[in-house]
C-alpha angles and dihedrals in degrees: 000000000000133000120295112251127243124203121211093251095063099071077057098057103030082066099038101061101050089045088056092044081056095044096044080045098059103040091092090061102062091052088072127118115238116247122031120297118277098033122124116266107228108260111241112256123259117241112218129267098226090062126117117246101253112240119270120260126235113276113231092258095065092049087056103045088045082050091053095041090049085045089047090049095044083046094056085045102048088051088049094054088039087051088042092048096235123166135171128350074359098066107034086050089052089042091053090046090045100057101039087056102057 
């Protein structure tokens, strides 16, 4: 009888399922809690109460609506360097004008 043969997939999946045994394994382990059981979690510090609230930050509408009105501007400018024939340093110079000026 000759040699088995091998094709050039098993290496693949003689090292892949005992990597995933020792994945699935571990995973536990990361779930946790740090110190041993029983032990008092750190309370979360209290911010204080002389503090300024902190701005608001921009809802995601008007990230969106700032993100049409920048790709509506870089549109117009694109068709005015391709009617213009620009290329090149040309172009990207125009573009950045362009788009600074409006």
């Amino acid at each position: 009888m000759g040699q088995p043969e091998f094709d050039r997939y098993s290496y693949v999946m003689r090292f892949s399922v005992p990597a995933a045994a020792v994945s699935l394994c571990l995973i536990p382990l990361g779930m946790v809690p740090a110190g041993p059981p029983g032990a008092p979690q750190p309370a979360a510090a209290a911010a204080p109460a002389n503090t300024a609230p902190a701005p608001a930050a921009k809802t995601s509408e008007a990230t969106a609506s700032d993100a049409a009105v920048r790709h509506a501007k870089r549109t117009a400018c694109l068709k005015e360097a391709k009617a213009k024939k620009l290329v090149g340093a040309d172009k990207n110079s125009y573009i950045k004008d362009c788009l600074a000026g409006h």
